[in-house]
Structures are given as C-alpha cells and as structure tokens.
CSV table of C-alpha atoms and ligand atoms in Angstrom, one decimal:
chain,number,residue,atom,x,y,z
A,1,UNK,CA,-16.9,-9.4,-21.2
A,2,UNK,CA,-20.7,-9.4,-22.0
A,3,UNK,CA,-22.8,-7.7,-19.3
A,4,UNK,CA,-26.5,-8.1,-18.4
A,5,UNK,CA,-27.1,-4.5,-17.6
A,6,UNK,CA,-27.2,-1.1,-19.2
A,7,UNK,CA,-26.1,0.5,-15.9
A,8,UNK,CA,-22.8,2.3,-16.1
A,9,UNK,CA,-19.7,0.5,-15.0
A,10,UNK,CA,-18.5,0.7,-11.4
A,11,UNK,CA,-14.7,0.1,-11.7
A,12,UNK,CA,-12.5,-1.2,-8.9
A,13,UNK,CA,-10.7,2.2,-9.0
A,14,UNK,CA,-11.8,5.3,-10.9
A,15,UNK,CA,-8.7,7.3,-11.9
A,16,UNK,CA,-10.4,9.5,-14.5
A,17,UNK,CA,-12.8,11.4,-12.2
A,18,UNK,CA,-10.0,12.3,-9.8
A,19,UNK,CA,-7.6,13.2,-12.6
A,20,UNK,CA,-10.2,15.6,-14.1
A,21,UNK,CA,-10.4,17.5,-10.8
A,22,UNK,CA,-6.7,18.4,-10.8
A,23,UNK,CA,-5.9,18.5,-14.5
A,24,UNK,CA,-5.6,22.3,-14.9
A,25,UNK,CA,-3.4,22.6,-11.8
A,26,UNK,CA,-1.1,19.8,-12.9
A,27,UNK,CA,-0.8,21.2,-16.4
A,28,UNK,CA,0.1,24.6,-15.0
A,29,UNK,CA,2.8,23.1,-12.9
A,30,UNK,CA,4.2,21.0,-15.7
A,31,UNK,CA,4.2,24.1,-17.9
A,32,UNK,CA,6.5,25.7,-15.4
A,33,UNK,CA,8.8,22.7,-15.5
A,34,UNK,CA,8.9,22.8,-19.3
A,35,UNK,CA,9.6,26.5,-19.3
A,36,UNK,CA,12.4,26.2,-16.7
A,37,UNK,CA,13.8,22.9,-18.3
A,38,UNK,CA,14.2,21.5,-14.7
A,39,UNK,CA,13.4,17.9,-15.6
A,40,UNK,CA,15.6,16.0,-13.2
A,41,UNK,CA,15.3,16.7,-9.4
A,42,UNK,CA,13.6,20.1,-10.1
A,43,UNK,CA,12.4,22.2,-7.2
A,44,UNK,CA,9.0,20.5,-7.4
A,45,UNK,CA,10.6,17.3,-6.1
A,46,UNK,CA,12.1,19.1,-3.1
A,47,UNK,CA,8.8,20.9,-2.4
A,48,UNK,CA,6.9,17.6,-2.6
A,49,UNK,CA,9.4,15.9,-0.3
A,50,UNK,CA,8.9,18.7,2.2
A,51,UNK,CA,5.1,18.4,2.1
A,52,UNK,CA,5.1,14.7,2.3
A,53,UNK,CA,7.5,14.5,5.2
A,54,UNK,CA,5.2,16.9,7.1
A,55,UNK,CA,2.2,14.8,6.1
A,56,UNK,CA,3.9,11.7,7.6
A,57,UNK,CA,5.1,13.5,10.7
A,58,UNK,CA,8.8,12.8,9.9
A,59,UNK,CA,11.8,15.0,9.4
A,60,UNK,CA,12.9,13.7,6.0
A,61,UNK,CA,11.4,12.4,2.8
A,62,UNK,CA,13.4,11.4,-0.3
A,63,UNK,CA,11.5,10.9,-3.5
A,64,UNK,CA,12.2,7.6,-5.4
A,65,UNK,CA,11.3,6.3,-8.8
A,66,UNK,CA,8.7,3.9,-7.5
A,67,UNK,CA,7.7,1.9,-4.4
A,68,UNK,CA,9.8,-1.1,-5.2
A,69,UNK,CA,12.9,1.0,-5.5
A,70,UNK,CA,12.0,2.8,-2.2
A,71,UNK,CA,12.1,-0.6,-0.5
A,72,UNK,CA,15.2,-1.6,-2.3
A,73,UNK,CA,17.0,1.6,-1.4
A,74,UNK,CA,15.9,1.4,2.2
A,75,UNK,CA,17.5,-2.1,2.5
A,76,UNK,CA,20.7,-0.7,0.8
A,77,UNK,CA,20.8,2.3,3.2
A,78,UNK,CA,20.6,0.0,6.2
A,79,UNK,CA,23.4,-2.2,4.6
A,80,UNK,CA,21.2,-5.3,4.5
A,81,UNK,CA,22.2,-7.8,1.9
A,82,UNK,CA,23.8,-11.2,1.2
A,83,UNK,CA,23.7,-13.5,4.2
A,84,UNK,CA,20.9,-11.5,5.9
A,85,UNK,CA,17.3,-12.4,6.5
A,86,UNK,CA,14.3,-10.0,6.4
A,87,UNK,CA,11.0,-11.0,7.9
A,88,UNK,CA,7.8,-10.0,6.0
A,89,UNK,CA,4.2,-10.9,5.6
A,90,UNK,CA,3.1,-13.8,3.3
A,91,UNK,CA,0.3,-11.7,1.8
A,92,UNK,CA,1.5,-8.7,-0.1
A,93,UNK,CA,2.2,-7.5,-3.6
A,94,UNK,CA,5.3,-9.3,-5.0
A,95,UNK,CA,7.4,-6.2,-4.9
A,96,UNK,CA,7.7,-6.4,-1.1
A,97,UNK,CA,9.6,-9.7,-1.4
A,98,UNK,CA,11.3,-8.8,-4.7
A,99,UNK,CA,13.0,-5.8,-3.0
A,100,UNK,CA,14.4,-8.1,-0.3
A,101,UNK,CA,15.7,-10.4,-3.0
A,102,UNK,CA,17.2,-7.5,-5.0
A,103,UNK,CA,19.2,-6.5,-2.0
A,104,UNK,CA,20.7,-10.0,-1.8
A,105,UNK,CA,19.0,-10.8,1.5
A,106,UNK,CA,16.6,-13.7,2.0
A,107,UNK,CA,12.9,-13.1,2.5
A,108,UNK,CA,11.3,-15.1,5.5
A,109,UNK,CA,7.6,-15.2,5.4
A,110,UNK,CA,5.3,-15.0,8.4
A,111,UNK,CA,1.6,-15.8,8.2
A,112,UNK,CA,-1.1,-13.1,8.6
A,113,UNK,CA,-3.7,-12.4,11.2
A,114,UNK,CA,-7.2,-13.0,9.7
A,115,UNK,CA,-8.5,-10.0,11.7
A,116,UNK,CA,-6.6,-7.4,9.8
A,117,UNK,CA,-4.8,-9.4,7.0
A,118,UNK,CA,-1.5,-8.0,8.2
A,119,UNK,CA,1.6,-9.9,9.5
A,120,UNK,CA,0.7,-11.8,12.7
A,121,UNK,CA,3.0,-10.1,15.2
A,122,UNK,CA,2.6,-13.1,17.6
A,123,UNK,CA,4.4,-15.3,15.1
A,124,UNK,CA,7.3,-13.1,14.3
A,125,UNK,CA,9.7,-14.2,17.1
A,126,UNK,CA,9.6,-17.8,15.8
A,127,UNK,CA,11.0,-16.6,12.5
A,128,UNK,CA,14.0,-14.8,14.0
A,129,UNK,CA,17.5,-16.3,13.6
A,130,UNK,CA,21.0,-15.0,14.1
A,131,UNK,CA,20.9,-13.8,10.5
A,132,UNK,CA,17.7,-11.7,10.8
A,133,UNK,CA,18.4,-8.1,10.3
A,134,UNK,CA,15.0,-6.4,9.8
A,135,UNK,CA,11.3,-6.8,9.9
A,136,UNK,CA,9.3,-5.4,6.9
A,137,UNK,CA,5.7,-5.1,7.9
A,138,UNK,CA,3.2,-4.1,5.2
A,139,UNK,CA,0.3,-1.8,6.0
A,140,UNK,CA,-1.9,-3.9,3.8
A,141,UNK,CA,-5.2,-2.5,2.3
A,142,UNK,CA,-4.5,0.8,4.3
A,143,UNK,CA,-4.6,-0.6,7.8
A,144,UNK,CA,-1.4,-0.2,9.8
A,145,UNK,CA,0.3,-3.4,10.9
A,146,UNK,CA,0.5,-3.9,14.7
A,147,UNK,CA,3.5,-1.5,15.0
A,148,UNK,CA,3.6,-1.2,18.8
A,149,UNK,CA,4.1,-5.0,19.1
A,150,UNK,CA,6.5,-5.1,16.1
A,151,UNK,CA,8.6,-2.2,17.5
A,152,UNK,CA,8.8,-4.1,20.9
A,153,UNK,CA,10.1,-7.3,19.1
A,154,UNK,CA,12.5,-5.2,17.0
A,155,UNK,CA,13.8,-3.5,20.2
A,156,UNK,CA,14.3,-6.9,22.0
A,157,UNK,CA,16.2,-8.5,19.1
A,158,UNK,CA,18.0,-5.4,17.9
A,159,UNK,CA,16.3,-5.5,14.4
A,160,UNK,CA,15.6,-2.7,12.0
A,161,UNK,CA,12.1,-1.9,10.8
A,162,UNK,CA,11.3,-1.0,7.2
A,163,UNK,CA,7.7,-0.2,6.7
A,164,UNK,CA,6.1,-1.2,3.4
A,165,UNK,CA,3.6,1.7,3.4
A,166,UNK,CA,2.8,1.5,-0.3
A,167,UNK,CA,-0.9,1.1,0.7
A,168,UNK,CA,-0.8,3.1,3.9
A,169,UNK,CA,-0.7,6.9,3.1
A,170,UNK,CA,-2.2,8.7,6.1
A,171,UNK,CA,-2.9,5.5,8.1
A,172,UNK,CA,-2.4,5.9,11.9
A,173,UNK,CA,-2.2,4.1,15.2
A,174,UNK,CA,-3.2,6.4,18.1
A,175,UNK,CA,-2.3,9.4,15.9
A,176,UNK,CA,1.1,8.1,14.8
A,177,UNK,CA,1.4,8.0,11.0
A,178,UNK,CA,2.4,5.2,8.7
A,179,UNK,CA,6.0,5.9,7.5
A,180,UNK,CA,7.0,7.2,11.0
A,181,UNK,CA,7.0,4.0,13.0
A,182,UNK,CA,10.2,2.3,11.8
A,183,UNK,CA,13.7,3.3,10.7
A,184,UNK,CA,12.5,3.9,7.1
A,185,UNK,CA,9.0,4.1,5.6
A,186,UNK,CA,8.5,3.2,2.0
A,187,UNK,CA,5.7,4.6,-0.2
A,188,UNK,CA,4.4,3.9,-3.7
A,189,UNK,CA,2.7,6.5,-5.8
A,190,UNK,CA,1.6,4.1,-8.5
A,191,UNK,CA,-1.5,5.6,-10.1
A,192,UNK,CA,-4.1,3.6,-8.2
A,193,UNK,CA,-2.6,4.2,-4.8
A,194,UNK,CA,-4.3,6.6,-2.3
A,195,UNK,CA,-1.8,9.2,-3.4
A,196,UNK,CA,-1.0,8.3,-7.0
A,197,UNK,CA,1.1,9.9,-9.7
A,198,UNK,CA,0.4,9.9,-13.5
A,199,UNK,CA,3.0,7.1,-13.8
A,200,UNK,CA,5.4,5.6,-11.4
A,201,UNK,CA,6.6,7.3,-8.3
A,202,UNK,CA,7.7,6.5,-4.7
A,203,UNK,CA,9.4,7.9,-1.6
A,204,UNK,CA,11.1,7.0,1.6
A,205,UNK,CA,10.5,8.7,5.0
A,206,UNK,CA,12.8,8.7,8.0
A,207,UNK,CA,13.6,10.7,11.1
A,208,UNK,CA,17.3,9.8,10.8
A,209,UNK,CA,19.3,12.5,9.1
A,210,UNK,CA,22.2,10.2,8.2
A,211,UNK,CA,19.9,7.7,6.6
A,212,UNK,CA,18.2,10.5,4.7
A,213,UNK,CA,21.6,11.6,3.4
A,214,UNK,CA,22.5,8.0,2.3
A,215,UNK,CA,19.1,7.6,0.6
A,216,UNK,CA,19.7,10.9,-1.3
A,217,UNK,CA,23.0,9.5,-2.6
A,218,UNK,CA,21.7,6.1,-3.3
A,219,UNK,CA,18.9,7.3,-5.6
A,220,UNK,CA,21.2,9.5,-7.6
A,221,UNK,CA,24.3,7.5,-8.6
A,222,UNK,CA,26.0,8.1,-5.3
A,223,UNK,CA,26.6,11.7,-6.2
A,224,UNK,CA,26.6,14.6,-3.8
A,225,UNK,CA,28.3,16.7,-6.4
A,226,UNK,CA,27.8,16.1,-10.1
A,227,UNK,CA,30.3,13.4,-11.4
A,228,UNK,CA,31.7,12.7,-7.9
A,229,UNK,CA,30.4,9.3,-7.0
A,230,UNK,CA,30.9,8.5,-3.3
A,231,UNK,CA,29.1,5.2,-3.3
A,232,UNK,CA,27.6,2.6,-5.7
A,233,UNK,CA,24.3,4.5,-6.3
A,234,UNK,CA,21.4,3.9,-8.6
A,235,UNK,CA,19.2,5.9,-10.8
A,236,UNK,CA,15.9,5.9,-9.0
A,237,UNK,CA,14.9,9.5,-8.6
A,238,UNK,CA,11.3,10.7,-8.4
A,239,UNK,CA,10.5,12.3,-11.7
A,240,UNK,CA,9.9,16.1,-11.6
A,241,UNK,CA,6.8,15.8,-13.7
A,242,UNK,CA,5.4,13.2,-11.3
A,243,UNK,CA,6.2,15.5,-8.4
A,244,UNK,CA,4.0,18.1,-10.1
A,245,UNK,CA,1.1,15.7,-10.1
A,246,UNK,CA,1.7,14.7,-6.5
A,247,UNK,CA,1.9,18.3,-5.4
A,248,UNK,CA,-1.5,19.0,-7.0
A,249,UNK,CA,-2.9,15.9,-5.2
A,250,UNK,CA,-1.5,16.7,-1.8
A,251,UNK,CA,-4.1,19.5,-1.4
A,252,UNK,CA,-6.8,16.8,-1.5
A,253,UNK,CA,-5.3,13.8,0.1
A,254,UNK,CA,-7.0,14.3,3.5
A,255,UNK,CA,-10.4,14.9,1.8
A,256,UNK,CA,-10.0,11.9,-0.4
A,257,UNK,CA,-8.9,9.7,2.6
A,258,UNK,CA,-12.0,10.8,4.6
A,259,UNK,CA,-14.2,10.0,1.5
A,260,UNK,CA,-12.7,6.5,1.4
A,261,UNK,CA,-13.5,6.0,5.1
A,262,UNK,CA,-17.1,7.2,4.4
A,263,UNK,CA,-17.4,4.7,1.5
A,264,UNK,CA,-16.3,2.0,3.9
A,265,UNK,CA,-18.9,3.1,6.5
A,266,UNK,CA,-21.6,3.0,3.7
A,267,UNK,CA,-20.5,-0.5,2.7
A,268,UNK,CA,-20.8,-1.7,6.3
A,269,UNK,CA,-24.3,-0.3,6.6
A,270,UNK,CA,-25.5,-1.7,3.3
A,271,UNK,CA,-23.9,-5.1,3.9
A,272,UNK,CA,-24.7,-5.5,7.6
A,273,UNK,CA,-27.4,-8.2,7.0
A,274,UNK,CA,-25.5,-10.0,4.2
A,275,UNK,CA,-23.7,-13.2,5.2
A,276,UNK,CA,-20.3,-12.2,4.0
A,277,UNK,CA,-17.1,-11.4,6.1
A,278,UNK,CA,-16.5,-7.6,6.1
A,279,UNK,CA,-13.0,-6.1,6.8
A,280,UNK,CA,-12.4,-5.3,10.5
A,281,UNK,CA,-10.5,-2.3,11.8
A,282,UNK,CA,-8.6,-2.0,15.0
A,283,UNK,CA,-10.0,0.6,17.4
A,284,UNK,CA,-6.7,2.4,17.7
A,285,UNK,CA,-6.2,2.6,13.9
A,286,UNK,CA,-7.1,5.1,11.2
A,287,UNK,CA,-7.7,2.6,8.4
A,288,UNK,CA,-7.3,4.5,5.1
A,289,UNK,CA,-9.1,1.9,2.9
A,290,UNK,CA,-6.8,1.6,0.0
A,291,UNK,CA,-8.9,-1.4,-0.6
A,292,UNK,CA,-12.2,-2.7,0.9
A,293,UNK,CA,-11.7,-6.5,1.1
A,294,UNK,CA,-14.5,-8.9,1.9
A,295,UNK,CA,-14.3,-12.7,2.2
A,296,UNK,CA,-16.4,-15.4,0.7
A,297,UNK,CA,-15.5,-19.0,-0.2
A,298,UNK,CA,-17.5,-18.4,-3.5
A,299,UNK,CA,-15.2,-15.5,-4.4
A,300,UNK,CA,-14.5,-16.3,-8.1
A,301,UNK,CA,-18.2,-16.9,-8.8
A,302,UNK,CA,-19.1,-13.7,-7.1
A,303,UNK,CA,-16.6,-11.7,-9.1
A,304,UNK,CA,-18.0,-13.2,-12.3
A,305,UNK,CA,-21.6,-12.4,-11.3
A,306,UNK,CA,-20.8,-8.8,-10.4
A,307,UNK,CA,-18.9,-8.3,-13.7
A,308,UNK,CA,-22.1,-9.3,-15.5
A,309,UNK,CA,-23.7,-6.4,-13.7
A,310,UNK,CA,-20.9,-4.0,-14.8
A,311,UNK,CA,-19.3,-4.0,-11.3
A,312,UNK,CA,-15.6,-4.8,-11.2
A,313,UNK,CA,-13.7,-6.3,-8.3
A,314,UNK,CA,-10.1,-7.4,-7.7
A,315,UNK,CA,-8.1,-9.9,-5.7
A,316,UNK,CA,-5.2,-8.7,-3.6
A,317,UNK,CA,-3.5,-11.1,-3.8
A,318,UNK,CA,-4.5,-14.5,-5.3
A,319,UNK,CA,-1.3,-16.3,-4.4
A,320,UNK,CA,0.7,-16.1,-1.2
A,321,UNK,CA,4.3,-14.9,-1.8
A,322,UNK,CA,5.9,-18.3,-0.8
A,323,UNK,CA,4.3,-19.7,-4.0
A,324,UNK,CA,6.0,-17.2,-6.3
A,325,UNK,CA,8.8,-18.7,-8.4
A,326,UNK,CA,11.7,-16.9,-6.7
A,327,UNK,CA,10.5,-17.8,-3.1
A,328,UNK,CA,9.3,-21.4,-3.3
A,329,UNK,CA,12.1,-22.5,-1.0
A,330,UNK,CA,11.8,-19.5,1.4
A,331,UNK,CA,11.3,-20.2,5.1
A,332,UNK,CA,7.6,-19.9,6.2
A,333,UNK,CA,6.2,-19.5,9.8
A,334,UNK,CA,4.2,-21.5,10.4
A,335,UNK,CA,5.1,-24.0,7.7
A,336,UNK,CA,3.2,-23.3,4.5
A,337,UNK,CA,1.4,-20.1,5.7
A,338,UNK,CA,-2.0,-21.7,6.3
A,339,UNK,CA,-4.0,-18.5,6.9
A,340,UNK,CA,-2.5,-16.8,3.8
A,341,UNK,CA,-3.2,-19.9,1.8
A,342,UNK,CA,-6.8,-20.1,2.8
A,343,UNK,CA,-7.6,-16.4,2.5
A,344,UNK,CA,-6.0,-16.2,-0.9
A,345,UNK,CA,-8.9,-18.2,-2.2
A,346,UNK,CA,-11.6,-16.1,-0.4
A,347,UNK,CA,-10.5,-12.4,-0.5
A,348,UNK,CA,-12.3,-10.0,-2.8
A,349,UNK,CA,-11.6,-6.3,-3.2
A,350,UNK,CA,-14.9,-4.4,-3.9
A,351,UNK,CA,-14.8,-1.1,-5.8
A,352,UNK,CA,-13.2,1.6,-3.6
A,353,UNK,CA,-12.3,5.1,-4.6
A,354,UNK,CA,-12.9,8.5,-3.0
A,355,UNK,CA,-15.4,9.6,-5.7
A,356,UNK,CA,-17.8,6.7,-5.1
A,357,UNK,CA,-21.3,7.8,-4.2
A,358,UNK,CA,-23.8,6.2,-1.9
A,359,UNK,CA,-25.7,5.1,-4.9
A,360,UNK,CA,-22.6,3.3,-6.2
A,361,UNK,CA,-22.2,1.5,-2.9
A,362,UNK,CA,-25.9,0.6,-2.8
A,363,UNK,CA,-25.6,-1.0,-6.2
A,364,UNK,CA,-22.5,-3.0,-5.3
A,365,UNK,CA,-24.1,-4.1,-2.0
A,366,UNK,CA,-27.3,-5.2,-3.7
A,367,UNK,CA,-25.4,-7.2,-6.2
A,368,UNK,CA,-23.3,-8.9,-3.4
A,369,UNK,CA,-26.5,-9.5,-1.3
A,370,UNK,CA,-28.4,-11.0,-4.3
A,371,UNK,CA,-25.4,-13.3,-5.1
A,372,UNK,CA,-25.1,-14.5,-1.5
A,373,UNK,CA,-28.9,-15.1,-1.2
A,374,UNK,CA,-28.8,-17.2,-4.5
A,375,UNK,CA,-25.9,-19.2,-3.1
A,376,UNK,CA,-27.7,-19.8,0.1
A,377,UNK,CA,-31.0,-20.9,-1.5
A,378,UNK,CA,-29.1,-23.2,-4.0
A,379,UNK,CA,-27.3,-24.9,-1.0
A,380,UNK,CA,-30.5,-25.1,1.0
A,381,UNK,CA,-29.5,-22.5,3.7
A,382,UNK,CA,-32.3,-20.2,4.5
B,1,PLP,C1,2.3,-3.5,-0.7
B,1,PLP,C2,3.1,-3.0,-1.9
B,1,PLP,N1,4.5,-2.9,-1.9
B,1,PLP,C3,5.2,-2.5,-2.9
B,1,PLP,C4,4.6,-2.0,-4.0
B,1,PLP,C5,5.5,-1.5,-5.2
B,1,PLP,O1,5.2,-0.2,-5.5
B,1,PLP,P1,5.5,0.2,-7.0
B,1,PLP,O2,4.5,-0.4,-7.9
B,1,PLP,O3,5.4,1.7,-7.0
B,1,PLP,O4,6.9,-0.2,-7.4
B,1,PLP,C6,3.2,-2.0,-4.1
B,1,PLP,C7,2.4,-1.5,-5.3
B,1,PLP,O5,2.5,-1.7,-6.4
B,1,PLP,C8,2.4,-2.5,-3.0
B,1,PLP,O6,1.1,-2.5,-3.1
C-alpha cells in the first residue's frame, strides 16, 4: 500500500520489539531443551503450567496445542457433544463457535451488550432450552464478561461454564481472575495475544482435580502410562519449545499488562474531544486491553486513511458468527443478532501493544481526530 508519510509504521501489534527483549533468555531455555532432548511434555511445560495456574489463581493448568483445542478439550472433558447446545456470544473469533461444532454440540448465539462488546447476560435465559449444557462467555478484547450474572444463570439452570479467555489473560472482576470464574478457563497463546508464544500454544485452567486429570489424558492420546490408552484422546499438547517462550514472558506479563492499560489511558486523554465512541470499562473490572476498539460508522474509510499515514488498524470481527458458513442456521437471540450486526460495520481496533509510547498514541489520535474533523466538515457538521 502506498503511504503519504515518511514517518515509521505504527503496526496494530508490534511483536518484534517484545521478542527482542526476551530473545537471549528464550534461546538459553531452548538450548537446555535441545541438550536434554526433552521435546514432548518436557519439564518446561510442567513449570509453565504451575506458574500460569498461580497467575490465574486456580489449582490446575494443563497446556494445550492452541486456544481452539483448549476450548474443544474443555467441551470433551465436560462430556458435551451431539444433541447438546452451548450458548456463546455472536461477536468472537470463529474458533469459539468452531470448537463447539467440533465437539458435536450446537452453537447458540446471543447478542452482545454495546457497552462492553461481551455477551449480553440479560438475554441468555431466553436462549436456554432443555438441551442447553453450557455457557461459553468470551472475555472479548480483554474485558471480562459479566461473570457474576452469568454464574447466577448457570447455577439456576444447572449449566456448566467454559470461559473463552483467549483475550483475557490477567483480566479481573473485583480481583477474581479470568480463567477462574467457570468450570474451565481456556487460553490462547497465539503470538499476538497478551501472553503469546513464538507459534501456537494454549492452556486450560480449572479448580477441579478430576477435570484436570481428564484434560491431561485428553491432550495426550488418553494415556496415563505410555501406550495405555484409557480414553479416546487427542494429540494437542503444549509444545516444550513454546513453553520456554511462555516462561520467559511470564516474568513480564504484569508489566506488559499495566503498559497496555497506560496506553488505553493515553488514548482516552488524547481522544477525549474527538467525536468517536471509545471503549468503556466496567468499574469492577480490570480490563487488560488485548485490543482498544473504537466505533465509527465511517470505519472502512478511517482505516484506509490511517494506512496512508503508516498507521495500521484491524477489525475484530467484521462478520458476526451467525453469518459464517457452518452457523447460518444456528439459533440467534434475539433473531439476527441486531447489535452484533450493527457493530460489525463500525468497530475498529487501533494499534495496541505494551511497547507503544505516548508519541505513538499522539500520532494515532491526531490521525483519527483529523479524519473525524474532515468527515464532519464534509457533511456540514461543525
Ligand atoms: C476469542 C478467541 N477464541 C479462540 C481463539 C483461538 O485460539 P488459537 O488461535 O490459539 O487456536 C482466539 C484466537 O485466535 C480468540 O481470539
């Protein structure tokens, strides 16, 4: 794409700067793995699981190959499958609904609350049928879903809760951490996530020792002992080399999360006089700003304009899940997911990463402000 500026690029996510900071430590850890030839489920995996369980304030963490398999294995461990329904949000990455489909269950989509872009808890009960087995809230963009309300609904209807916390590392409600609210929490360590590997990675968290044991079997061909297969398991173990990367990054996760929150504060200050909808955070939440998502009806034009200035945005996500091929006949509450549908055309993720400086934020905010001002003068709004 041709740009109209000689200023350096501000990407949506900057993985290179962060990777440089931990490279030596990662290489040393990987060197140990190579020397010890402990490539599958090496001690680094167990050490990472211990640290990540403690980070999420839960008793158990089981490393998985990726976030999608974490969700899939969570459904398997809870014996949810054909004939069952799982309620989830209409705005998420496709993997949330795909995992439900992989299990054989049917995804039922509930609209989102425009305040926080998460599942609208007040609509969930309409979607419950005798076949409903679980609710799968997504802590989208790094803000926890309304878990107290969701837990109360699950309790009343005897439903399981599987958290899709792929974007929620370190998020909290009143000090309770994402991954500790439900029966099982599911995390992705895809490179761009708040805690990201140098490839694919994922994990599940739980306080239930029996579920932890089942998840350990499920991820490793159903084996407790080598070649003794107790159950129809899968091959979806967290890779030892990725565990090395995650261990190196665990030392910085809190610092990086606070940096993200600082970047969000800077955006709010710099954009306070600009006529654009900023993301809102619940007072009882620690929002970890995996993404900083603003809203404007001129979203596509704004993204194109910012790209000319070497500033790169994203859209998470441009199509509600009920419009994806495998889910076009899925039940939706209310019919057609009107909020998801409208917001899908307006949401724009501005650059967000822990290494962003105030100068970066000022440059993005000025570009957004100039775009909005041009639109207003073109349409006669002063
Ligand atoms: C909300 C959500 N759920 C699930 C996933 C799937 O995770 P992964 O890509 O690690 O399979 C992702 C990320 O990609 C995600 O953002």
